[in-house]
CSV table of C-alpha atoms in Angstrom, one decimal:
chain,number,residue,atom,x,y,z
I,14,MET,CA,5.6,-13.5,4.1
I,15,THR,CA,5.2,-16.7,6.2
I,16,ASP,CA,7.3,-18.3,8.8
I,17,GLY,CA,10.0,-20.6,7.5
I,18,ALA,CA,9.7,-24.3,8.6
I,19,GLY,CA,12.9,-23.9,10.8
I,20,ALA,CA,11.8,-20.5,12.2
I,21,GLY,CA,8.5,-22.1,13.4
I,22,ARG,CA,10.4,-24.2,15.9
I,23,LEU,CA,12.2,-21.3,17.4
I,24,SER,CA,11.0,-19.4,20.5
I,25,THR,CA,9.9,-15.8,20.0
I,26,GLN,CA,12.7,-14.6,22.2
I,27,THR,CA,15.2,-16.5,20.0
I,28,ARG,CA,13.8,-15.1,16.7
I,29,LEU,CA,14.0,-11.6,18.0
I,30,GLY,CA,17.5,-12.2,19.3
I,31,LEU,CA,18.6,-13.4,15.8
I,32,PHE,CA,17.3,-10.0,14.3
I,33,TYR,CA,19.4,-8.1,16.8
I,34,VAL,CA,22.4,-10.2,16.4
I,35,VAL,CA,22.5,-9.8,12.6
I,36,SER,CA,21.7,-6.1,12.8
I,37,TYR,CA,24.4,-5.4,15.3
I,38,LEU,CA,27.0,-7.4,13.4
I,39,GLY,CA,26.7,-4.5,10.9
I,40,THR,CA,26.4,-1.7,13.5
I,41,GLY,CA,29.5,-3.1,15.3
I,42,VAL,CA,31.5,-2.2,12.2
I,43,SER,CA,29.8,0.9,10.9
I,44,LEU,CA,29.8,2.9,14.1
I,45,PRO,CA,33.5,2.7,15.1
I,46,PHE,CA,35.0,2.3,11.6
I,47,ILE,CA,33.0,4.0,8.9
I,48,ALA,CA,35.0,7.2,9.6
I,49,THR,CA,38.1,5.2,8.7
I,50,TYR,CA,36.5,4.3,5.3
I,51,PHE,CA,35.6,7.8,4.5
I,52,ARG,CA,39.0,9.0,5.5
I,53,SER,CA,40.5,6.5,3.1
I,54,ARG,CA,38.3,8.2,0.4
I,55,GLY,CA,40.2,11.5,1.1
I,56,LEU,CA,37.6,13.3,3.2
I,57,SER,CA,38.5,15.8,5.9
I,58,GLY,CA,37.2,15.5,9.5
I,59,ALA,CA,34.6,18.2,8.9
I,60,GLU,CA,33.4,16.4,5.7
I,61,ILE,CA,33.3,13.1,7.7
I,62,GLY,CA,31.3,14.8,10.5
I,63,LEU,CA,28.8,16.2,7.9
I,64,ILE,CA,28.2,12.9,6.2
I,65,LEU,CA,27.6,11.2,9.5
I,66,ALA,CA,25.4,14.0,10.8
I,67,VAL,CA,23.0,14.4,7.9
I,68,PRO,CA,21.1,11.2,8.4
I,69,MET,CA,20.8,12.0,12.1
I,70,LEU,CA,19.6,15.6,11.5
I,71,ALA,CA,17.1,14.2,9.1
I,72,ARG,CA,15.6,11.7,11.5
I,73,PRO,CA,13.1,13.9,13.3
I,74,PHE,CA,11.4,14.1,9.9
I,75,THR,CA,12.3,10.7,8.3
I,76,GLY,CA,11.8,8.7,11.5
I,77,PRO,CA,8.1,9.6,12.3
I,78,VAL,CA,7.2,9.6,8.6
I,79,LEU,CA,8.5,6.0,8.2
I,80,ALA,CA,7.0,4.9,11.5
I,81,VAL,CA,3.5,6.2,10.3
I,82,TRP,CA,4.1,4.4,7.0
I,83,ALA,CA,5.1,1.2,8.8
I,84,ASP,CA,1.9,1.1,10.8
I,85,GLY,CA,0.0,1.0,7.5
I,86,PHE,CA,1.0,-2.6,7.0
I,87,ALA,CA,-0.7,-5.7,8.3
I,88,LEU,CA,2.4,-7.3,9.9
I,89,ARG,CA,5.2,-5.5,11.7
I,90,ARG,CA,7.9,-7.5,10.1
I,91,THR,CA,7.1,-6.4,6.5
I,92,PRO,CA,8.4,-2.8,6.7
I,93,LEU,CA,11.4,-4.1,8.6
I,94,ALA,CA,12.4,-6.4,5.7
I,95,LEU,CA,11.9,-3.5,3.1
I,96,LEU,CA,13.9,-1.0,5.2
I,97,ALA,CA,16.8,-3.4,5.5
I,98,LEU,CA,16.9,-4.0,1.8
I,99,GLY,CA,16.9,-0.2,1.3
I,100,ALA,CA,19.9,0.1,3.7
I,101,ALA,CA,21.7,-2.6,1.7
I,102,ALA,CA,21.1,-0.7,-1.4
I,103,GLY,CA,22.6,2.5,0.0
I,104,TYR,CA,25.7,0.8,1.3
I,105,LEU,CA,26.2,-1.2,-1.9
I,106,ALA,CA,26.4,2.0,-3.8
I,107,LEU,CA,29.2,3.5,-1.6
I,108,PRO,CA,32.3,2.2,-3.5
I,109,VAL,CA,31.1,3.7,-6.8
I,110,ALA,CA,29.8,7.0,-5.2
I,111,PRO,CA,31.3,10.0,-6.9
I,112,GLY,CA,33.1,12.1,-4.3
I,113,PHE,CA,31.7,13.8,-1.2
I,114,TRP,CA,28.2,14.5,-2.4
I,115,GLY,CA,27.8,10.9,-3.7
I,116,LEU,CA,29.1,9.4,-0.5
I,117,LEU,CA,26.7,11.6,1.5
I,118,ALA,CA,23.7,10.6,-0.6
I,119,CYS,CA,24.4,6.9,-0.3
I,120,TRP,CA,25.1,7.1,3.5
I,121,LEU,CA,21.9,9.1,3.9
I,122,VAL,CA,19.8,6.4,2.2
I,123,GLY,CA,21.5,3.5,4.0
I,124,MET,CA,21.4,5.0,7.5
I,125,THR,CA,17.9,6.4,7.2
I,126,CYS,CA,16.6,2.9,6.4
I,127,LEU,CA,18.8,1.2,9.0
I,128,THR,CA,18.2,3.5,11.9
I,129,THR,CA,14.4,3.3,11.4
I,130,LEU,CA,14.6,-0.5,12.1
I,131,THR,CA,15.5,0.1,15.7
I,132,PRO,CA,12.3,1.7,17.0
I,133,LEU,CA,10.1,-0.6,15.0
I,134,ILE,CA,11.8,-3.8,16.3
I,135,ASP,CA,11.9,-2.3,19.8
I,136,VAL,CA,8.1,-1.9,19.7
I,137,LEU,CA,7.7,-5.6,18.7
I,138,THR,CA,10.2,-6.9,21.2
I,139,LEU,CA,8.8,-4.8,24.1
I,140,ARG,CA,5.3,-6.1,23.4
I,141,ARG,CA,6.3,-9.7,23.0
I,142,SER,CA,8.4,-9.5,26.2
I,143,ARG,CA,5.4,-8.5,28.1
I,144,LEU,CA,3.1,-11.2,26.5
I,145,ASP,CA,5.7,-14.1,26.7
I,146,GLY,CA,7.2,-13.1,30.0
I,147,PHE,CA,10.9,-12.6,29.0
I,148,ASN,CA,13.4,-9.9,29.7
I,149,TYR,CA,13.6,-7.4,26.8
I,150,GLY,CA,17.3,-7.0,27.7
I,151,LEU,CA,18.1,-10.6,26.7
I,152,PRO,CA,17.5,-10.4,22.9
I,153,ARG,CA,18.7,-6.8,22.8
I,154,GLY,CA,21.7,-7.7,24.8
I,155,ALA,CA,22.5,-10.5,22.3
I,156,GLY,CA,22.7,-7.9,19.6
I,157,SER,CA,25.2,-5.9,21.8
I,158,ALA,CA,27.3,-9.0,22.2
I,159,ALA,CA,27.3,-9.4,18.4
I,160,PHE,CA,28.4,-5.8,18.2
I,161,ILE,CA,31.5,-6.8,20.2
I,162,VAL,CA,32.3,-9.7,17.9
I,163,ALA,CA,32.0,-7.5,14.9
I,164,ASN,CA,34.0,-4.8,16.5
I,165,LEU,CA,36.9,-7.1,17.5
I,166,ALA,CA,36.9,-8.9,14.2
I,167,MET,CA,37.0,-5.7,12.0
I,168,GLY,CA,39.8,-4.3,14.2
I,169,ALA,CA,41.9,-7.4,13.3
I,170,ILE,CA,40.8,-7.4,9.7
I,171,LEU,CA,41.8,-3.8,9.1
I,172,ALA,CA,45.3,-4.6,10.2
I,173,VAL,CA,45.7,-6.7,7.0
I,174,MET,CA,43.0,-5.5,4.6
I,175,ALA,CA,42.0,-2.2,3.1
I,176,PRO,CA,39.1,-0.1,4.5
I,177,SER,CA,36.8,-1.1,1.6
I,178,VAL,CA,36.1,-4.3,3.6
I,179,ILE,CA,34.0,-2.2,5.9
I,180,VAL,CA,31.4,-1.5,3.2
I,181,ALA,CA,31.3,-5.1,2.1
I,182,TRP,CA,30.7,-6.3,5.8
I,183,ILE,CA,27.9,-3.8,6.6
I,184,THR,CA,26.1,-4.5,3.2
I,185,THR,CA,26.1,-8.2,3.9
I,186,ALA,CA,24.7,-7.6,7.4
I,187,ALA,CA,21.8,-5.5,5.9
I,188,VAL,CA,20.9,-8.2,3.5
I,189,GLY,CA,20.9,-10.6,6.4
I,190,VAL,CA,18.5,-8.5,8.4
I,191,ALA,CA,16.2,-8.4,5.5
I,192,VAL,CA,16.2,-12.2,5.3
I,193,ILE,CA,15.7,-12.5,9.1
I,194,SER,CA,12.8,-10.1,9.0
I,195,ALA,CA,11.0,-11.8,6.2
I,196,LEU,CA,11.6,-15.5,7.3
I,197,VAL,CA,12.2,-15.7,11.0
I,198,LEU,CA,10.4,-12.8,12.9
I,199,PRO,CA,7.0,-13.7,14.3
I,200,ALA,CA,4.0,-12.6,12.3
I,201,ASP,CA,2.8,-10.1,14.8
I,202,ARG,CA,0.0,-7.8,13.5
I,203,VAL,CA,0.4,-4.0,13.7
I,204,HIS,CA,-3.2,-3.9,15.1
I,205,GLU,CA,-4.8,-6.3,17.5
I,206,ALA,CA,-7.1,-8.8,16.1
I,207,GLY,CA,-10.6,-7.3,15.7
I,208,ALA,CA,-9.2,-3.7,16.1
I,209,PRO,CA,-9.8,-1.4,13.1
I,210,GLN,CA,-6.7,-0.5,11.1
I,211,LEU,CA,-6.2,3.2,11.5
I,212,GLY,CA,-6.1,5.3,8.4
I,213,SER,CA,-3.3,7.7,7.6
I,214,ALA,CA,-5.1,10.7,9.1
I,215,GLU,CA,-5.7,8.9,12.4
I,216,ARG,CA,-2.1,7.8,12.7
I,217,TRP,CA,-0.9,11.4,12.2
I,218,LYS,CA,-3.4,12.7,14.7
I,219,GLY,CA,-1.9,10.3,17.3
I,220,LEU,CA,1.5,11.6,16.5
I,221,GLY,CA,0.4,15.2,17.1
I,222,GLY,CA,-1.0,14.2,20.5
I,223,LEU,CA,2.3,12.9,21.6
I,224,LEU,CA,4.0,16.1,20.7
I,225,ARG,CA,1.6,18.0,22.9
I,226,ASP,CA,2.4,16.0,26.0
I,227,ARG,CA,5.0,18.0,28.0
I,228,THR,CA,6.1,15.2,30.1
I,229,PHE,CA,6.6,13.0,26.9
I,230,VAL,CA,8.6,15.8,25.3
I,231,LEU,CA,10.8,16.3,28.4
I,232,ALA,CA,11.5,12.6,28.5
I,233,VAL,CA,12.4,12.4,24.8
I,234,VAL,CA,14.6,15.5,25.0
I,235,THR,CA,16.4,14.4,28.2
I,236,ALA,CA,17.2,10.9,26.7
I,237,GLY,CA,18.3,12.6,23.5
I,238,LEU,CA,20.7,14.9,25.3
I,239,ILE,CA,22.3,12.0,27.1
I,240,GLN,CA,22.5,9.8,24.1
I,241,GLY,CA,23.8,12.7,22.0
I,242,THR,CA,26.9,12.9,24.1
I,243,HIS,CA,28.2,10.0,22.4
I,244,ALA,CA,28.6,11.9,19.1
I,245,PHE,CA,32.2,12.8,19.4
I,246,TYR,CA,33.1,9.2,20.6
I,247,TYR,CA,31.3,7.5,17.8
I,248,GLY,CA,32.7,9.6,15.1
I,249,PHE,CA,36.3,10.3,16.2
I,250,SER,CA,37.5,8.0,19.0
I,251,ALA,CA,39.1,5.6,16.7
I,252,LEU,CA,41.0,8.4,14.9
I,253,LEU,CA,42.1,10.0,18.2
I,254,TRP,CA,43.3,6.7,19.7
I,255,ARG,CA,45.2,6.0,16.5
I,256,LYS,CA,46.9,9.3,16.9
I,257,GLU,CA,47.9,8.1,20.4
I,258,GLU,CA,49.5,5.0,18.8
I,259,ILE,CA,46.8,2.7,20.1
I,260,SER,CA,46.6,-0.1,17.6
I,261,ALA,CA,43.5,-1.0,15.5
I,262,PRO,CA,42.9,-4.3,17.4
I,263,MET,CA,43.3,-2.6,20.7
I,264,ILE,CA,40.7,0.0,19.6
I,265,GLY,CA,38.4,-2.9,18.9
I,266,VAL,CA,39.1,-4.2,22.4
I,267,LEU,CA,38.2,-0.8,23.9
I,268,TRP,CA,35.0,-0.5,22.1
I,269,GLY,CA,34.3,-4.2,23.1
I,270,VAL,CA,34.7,-3.3,26.7
I,271,GLY,CA,32.2,-0.6,26.5
I,272,VAL,CA,29.6,-2.8,24.8
I,273,ALA,CA,30.4,-5.8,27.1
I,274,VAL,CA,29.3,-3.8,30.1
I,275,GLU,CA,26.2,-2.7,28.1
I,276,VAL,CA,25.4,-6.4,27.5
I,277,GLY,CA,25.9,-7.3,31.2
I,278,PHE,CA,23.6,-4.3,32.3
I,279,MET,CA,20.9,-5.5,29.9
I,280,TRP,CA,21.1,-9.1,30.8
I,281,PHE,CA,21.5,-9.1,34.6
I,282,ALA,CA,20.3,-5.7,35.9
I,283,GLU,CA,16.6,-6.0,35.1
I,284,PRO,CA,15.4,-6.5,38.7
I,285,TRP,CA,17.6,-3.5,39.8
I,286,ARG,CA,16.4,-1.3,36.9
I,287,ARG,CA,12.7,-1.9,37.7
I,288,LYS,CA,13.4,-1.1,41.4
I,289,VAL,CA,15.3,2.2,40.5
I,290,GLY,CA,12.9,3.4,37.9
I,291,PRO,CA,13.6,4.9,34.6
I,292,GLU,CA,13.8,8.5,35.8
I,293,LYS,CA,16.6,7.7,38.3
I,294,LEU,CA,18.3,5.8,35.6
I,295,LEU,CA,18.4,8.8,33.4
I,296,VAL,CA,19.9,10.8,36.3
I,297,LEU,CA,22.7,8.2,36.6
I,298,GLY,CA,23.2,8.3,32.8
I,299,GLY,CA,23.5,12.1,32.7
I,300,ALA,CA,25.9,12.1,35.6
I,301,ALA,CA,28.1,9.4,34.1
I,302,ALA,CA,28.2,11.3,30.8
I,303,LEU,CA,29.5,14.4,32.5
I,304,LEU,CA,32.2,12.5,34.2
I,305,ARG,CA,33.2,10.2,31.2
I,306,TRP,CA,33.5,12.8,28.5
I,307,SER,CA,35.3,15.3,30.8
I,308,ALA,CA,37.9,12.7,31.4
I,309,TYR,CA,38.3,11.8,27.7
I,310,ALA,CA,39.1,15.4,26.9
I,311,PHE,CA,42.4,15.2,28.7
I,312,MET,CA,43.7,12.1,26.8
I,313,PRO,CA,43.8,9.6,29.7
I,314,PRO,CA,46.4,6.8,29.5
I,315,LEU,CA,45.4,3.4,28.1
I,316,TRP,CA,44.8,1.8,31.4
I,317,LEU,CA,42.4,4.4,32.5
I,318,LEU,CA,40.4,4.0,29.3
I,319,PHE,CA,39.1,0.7,30.5
I,320,PRO,CA,37.2,1.8,33.6
I,321,LEU,CA,36.0,4.9,31.6
I,322,GLN,CA,34.7,2.6,28.9
I,323,ALA,CA,32.8,0.8,31.6
I,324,LEU,CA,30.7,3.8,32.2
I,325,HIS,CA,29.1,3.0,28.9
I,326,ALA,CA,26.7,0.9,31.0
I,327,LEU,CA,25.3,4.1,32.3
I,328,THR,CA,25.9,6.8,29.6
I,329,PHE,CA,24.3,4.4,27.0
I,330,ALA,CA,22.6,1.3,28.3
I,331,ALA,CA,20.9,2.8,31.4
I,332,SER,CA,19.6,5.9,29.6
I,333,PHE,CA,18.5,3.8,26.5
I,334,MET,CA,16.6,1.4,28.6
I,335,ALA,CA,15.1,4.1,30.7
I,336,SER,CA,13.9,6.0,27.7
I,337,LEU,CA,12.3,2.9,26.2
I,338,ARG,CA,10.3,2.3,29.4
I,339,LEU,CA,9.3,5.9,29.9
I,340,ILE,CA,8.1,6.2,26.3
I,341,GLU,CA,6.1,2.9,26.5
I,342,ARG,CA,4.5,4.1,29.7
I,343,LEU,CA,3.6,7.6,28.3
I,344,ALA,CA,2.4,6.6,24.8
I,345,PRO,CA,-1.0,5.0,24.0
I,346,PRO,CA,-0.7,1.6,22.3
I,347,GLN,CA,-2.0,2.8,18.9
I,348,SER,CA,0.9,5.4,18.8
I,349,ALA,CA,3.6,3.1,20.2
I,350,SER,CA,5.5,3.0,16.9
I,351,ALA,CA,5.3,6.7,16.5
I,352,ALA,CA,6.4,7.3,20.0
I,353,GLN,CA,9.5,5.2,19.9
I,354,ALA,CA,10.3,6.6,16.4
I,355,ILE,CA,10.2,10.1,17.9
I,356,ASN,CA,12.4,9.0,20.8
I,357,SER,CA,14.8,7.3,18.5
I,358,ALA,CA,14.7,10.2,16.0
I,359,LEU,CA,15.7,12.7,18.8
I,360,SER,CA,18.2,10.6,20.9
I,361,ALA,CA,19.9,8.7,18.0
I,362,GLY,CA,18.9,11.3,15.4
I,363,PHE,CA,18.6,15.1,15.8
I,364,VAL,CA,20.6,15.6,19.0
I,365,LEU,CA,23.3,13.0,18.0
I,366,GLY,CA,23.3,14.6,14.5
I,367,VAL,CA,23.9,18.1,15.8
I,368,GLY,CA,26.6,16.7,18.0
I,369,THR,CA,28.2,14.9,15.1
I,370,LEU,CA,28.0,17.9,12.9
I,371,ALA,CA,29.8,19.9,15.5
I,372,ALA,CA,32.2,17.1,16.3
I,373,GLY,CA,34.0,17.3,12.8
I,374,PRO,CA,35.1,21.0,13.2
I,375,LEU,CA,35.8,20.4,17.0
I,376,PHE,CA,38.1,17.5,16.0
I,377,ASP,CA,39.8,19.5,13.4
I,378,ALA,CA,40.3,22.5,15.7
I,379,PHE,CA,40.7,21.1,19.2
I,380,GLY,CA,41.4,17.3,19.0
I,381,PRO,CA,40.3,15.5,22.2
I,382,ARG,CA,39.2,18.8,23.9
I,383,GLY,CA,36.1,18.4,21.7
I,384,TYR,CA,34.8,15.9,24.3
I,385,LEU,CA,34.1,18.9,26.6
I,386,ALA,CA,31.2,19.9,24.5
I,387,MET,CA,29.8,16.4,25.0
I,388,ALA,CA,30.3,16.8,28.8
I,389,ALA,CA,28.3,20.0,28.7
I,390,MET,CA,25.5,18.2,26.9
I,391,GLY,CA,25.5,15.5,29.5
I,392,GLY,CA,25.1,18.2,32.2
I,393,LEU,CA,21.9,19.5,30.4
I,394,GLY,CA,20.6,15.9,30.2
I,395,LEU,CA,21.3,15.5,34.0
I,396,ILE,CA,19.2,18.6,34.6
I,397,GLY,CA,16.3,17.3,32.6
I,398,ALA,CA,16.6,13.9,34.3
I,399,VAL,CA,16.3,15.6,37.7
I,400,MET,CA,13.2,17.5,36.5
I,401,LEU,CA,11.5,14.1,35.4
I,402,THR,CA,12.4,12.6,38.7
I,403,LYS,CA,10.6,15.4,40.5
I,404,ARG,CA,7.6,15.1,38.3
I,405,ALA,CA,7.4,11.3,39.0
I,406,GLY,CA,7.5,12.1,42.7
I,407,ARG,CA,4.6,14.4,42.4
């Protein structure tokens, strides 16, 4: 794969931003609205929670394996294109999937491929941001802005169209990611020029070394707990708000507010983030999660939802950015992909998956009170963040 003629005239930051934009145009629909599609196929809350959870629960295994596989290529963009095509294939099969087990299989394929893209593109973007001197949050924040656009657009579209449009949208976005990966992303090599390409055994050895580092493991678990608190929100906030007679377009606005503050945090808070440090950012993220989800459990009125949604800047953005910087600092360069994959596999994988698996029965049994379990998880993350802060002080 070579750079296209048009892509060659774009800056590296712009190329990476295009990847995030196209990717998050899909995520901005799948995260808040895929439960609506599964509900239209006649699934219960528990069944929806299980389908959403299985790819996340599998990520501690699929994430590192696919990251080690990706490091076997010469260029970082090659596995990105292949994984995006795999995601598109999984989504494309959803409308013809036979019942619960068919839907689960298709979603597992699509989401396993799609979610592996995130740590791989983050490794590339973090490296190029250092070399080219731009803020990582700018291209990543552009993706979050695209999330808002997709979120608002689908909220309006669902007011007049059937939920099947959700699948068509996310499939198209995945194909777009594959095209961007193949033709637009810079041709960065997995290994530096002149460095030997590690064999499979050496790559797996590096992965084992990361798992023996106690500080690395504590950082990953802490970030995973805080990110995992979003499970109930991701899976069932739209359904709960609809029960409160909040319209689909307004639900899109609420999600958009959360992502808008996330974008602002990534674009404009870089100097403050560096001053505070990643450990203290995790403390703020854990505390905000404890507060945010405790409030959501008691069905706050619409006007109060807006400032609570603004806490997404801390519960998601601050803890996400902190985890990236911590993992980058703690991992050796030759294990960068595996390290970020482990981080993603736990924070957006296993812990989020366990939370999502529990969210379905919690939703069926307790409705909004299910958020209290997320608040408790945030409290555990806060404890871990305090421990990391103390270690950094020593």
